[in-house]
Amino acid sequence: MEDGAGNTVRNLSVWMQQSRLNPRWLAELRRWTRQNADLLSTVSSATRNPGSYAVKWDGKTDKGALAGQGDYYVCIETAREHGPYSLVREKVTVGASAFKKTLATDNDIEAASVAYGKA
């Protein structure tokens, strides 16, 4: 999740193969690596096979503070050996009203959506 200026608000998940000390393909996630390279040792889990996955945001920042209402960008970025680089980045407005939005697609990202409302 990014703010309107493109700064990281919250890293929800990063999946990658962790068999190397210097993960070669993580740097291919250009947008994420630019702001989050210091998090390399805390990457969440292994690369996923193609499929459908759900990730939830609890409305908090990476520092644990509650994020305020306003405009945010949902960013989904992929890189694959011998495959394309993909980035979906779309604005959503977090406020008092619930919403559901289908996001654009790009190369390996064939479908994505975001929903906001009470858990």
XYZ file of C-alpha atoms in Angstrom:
119
model
C 0.000 0.000 0.000
C 1.326 3.421 -0.936
C 0.264 6.951 -0.136
C -0.536 9.516 -2.823
C 3.150 10.447 -3.131
C 4.169 6.841 -3.828
C 5.698 6.204 -0.400
C 5.202 2.802 1.160
C 2.530 2.815 3.848
C 2.334 -0.943 4.438
C 3.991 -4.024 2.980
C 1.300 -6.669 3.051
C 3.229 -9.573 1.610
C 6.381 -10.371 -0.330
C 6.793 -13.872 -1.722
C 10.093 -15.066 -3.126
C 12.475 -17.988 -3.223
C 14.854 -17.650 -0.283
C 17.503 -20.182 -1.272
C 20.187 -17.505 -1.687
C 21.680 -14.925 0.654
C 21.511 -12.317 -2.099
C 18.153 -13.039 -3.770
C 18.763 -12.371 -7.449
C 15.179 -11.886 -8.572
C 13.949 -9.712 -5.718
C 15.755 -6.737 -7.247
C 13.516 -7.216 -10.300
C 10.644 -5.929 -8.171
C 11.861 -2.463 -8.997
C 9.155 -0.396 -7.309
C 9.267 -2.413 -4.063
C 13.068 -2.659 -3.879
C 13.527 1.086 -4.376
C 11.923 1.819 -0.978
C 12.237 -1.461 0.894
C 15.673 -2.950 0.198
C 16.434 -2.865 3.938
C 13.654 -5.434 4.471
C 15.417 -8.181 2.462
C 16.081 -10.252 5.583
C 12.405 -10.146 6.611
C 10.782 -11.306 3.373
C 7.633 -13.189 4.271
C 7.649 -16.518 2.466
C 8.445 -18.579 -0.590
C 7.409 -17.868 -4.155
C 3.857 -18.977 -4.959
C 2.673 -21.073 -7.869
C 0.118 -19.542 -10.238
C -3.299 -19.311 -8.645
C -5.614 -17.136 -6.593
C -4.433 -15.617 -3.334
C -5.974 -13.293 -0.770
C -4.079 -10.751 1.315
C -5.703 -8.619 4.037
C -4.745 -5.160 5.259
C -5.637 -4.339 8.852
C -5.568 -0.597 8.104
C -2.246 -0.076 9.868
C 1.062 1.273 8.602
C 4.330 -0.688 8.702
C 5.024 1.134 11.992
C 1.763 -0.115 13.537
C -0.140 3.185 13.478
C -3.676 3.314 12.107
C -3.649 4.765 8.584
C -6.027 7.663 8.102
C -8.838 7.995 5.591
C -7.806 9.178 2.169
C -6.332 8.101 -1.140
C -3.981 5.117 -1.293
C -2.508 3.017 -4.057
C -2.755 -0.752 -4.144
C 0.454 -2.057 -5.738
C 0.888 -5.595 -6.999
C 4.258 -6.296 -8.569
C 5.663 -9.518 -10.026
C 8.912 -10.619 -11.621
C 9.701 -14.103 -12.849
C 12.813 -15.744 -14.234
C 12.411 -15.919 -18.025
C 9.093 -14.118 -17.659
C 7.735 -10.607 -17.773
C 7.803 -7.853 -15.187
C 4.275 -6.889 -14.138
C 2.922 -3.970 -12.123
C -0.643 -3.056 -11.226
C -0.938 0.205 -9.276
C -4.384 1.702 -8.753
C -5.815 4.374 -6.506
C -8.467 3.562 -3.932
C -10.108 5.935 -1.496
C -10.362 4.632 2.039
C -13.181 6.331 3.892
C -16.430 5.648 5.689
C -18.012 3.686 2.816
C -17.301 0.076 1.916
C -16.277 -0.663 -1.670
C -15.105 -3.393 -4.001
C -13.004 -2.649 -7.072
C -11.625 -4.813 -9.861
C -8.080 -3.751 -10.701
C -6.361 -3.676 -14.072
C -4.280 -6.577 -15.348
C -0.689 -6.662 -16.586
C 1.233 -9.644 -18.015
C 1.374 -12.279 -15.232
C -1.223 -10.464 -13.135
C -4.328 -11.799 -14.823
C -6.892 -10.715 -12.228
C -6.863 -8.630 -9.062
C -9.459 -6.965 -6.887
C -9.627 -5.060 -3.632
C -12.455 -4.841 -1.110
C -12.786 -2.464 1.815
C -15.269 -2.775 4.634
C -15.871 -4.233 8.063
C -14.034 -7.473 8.764
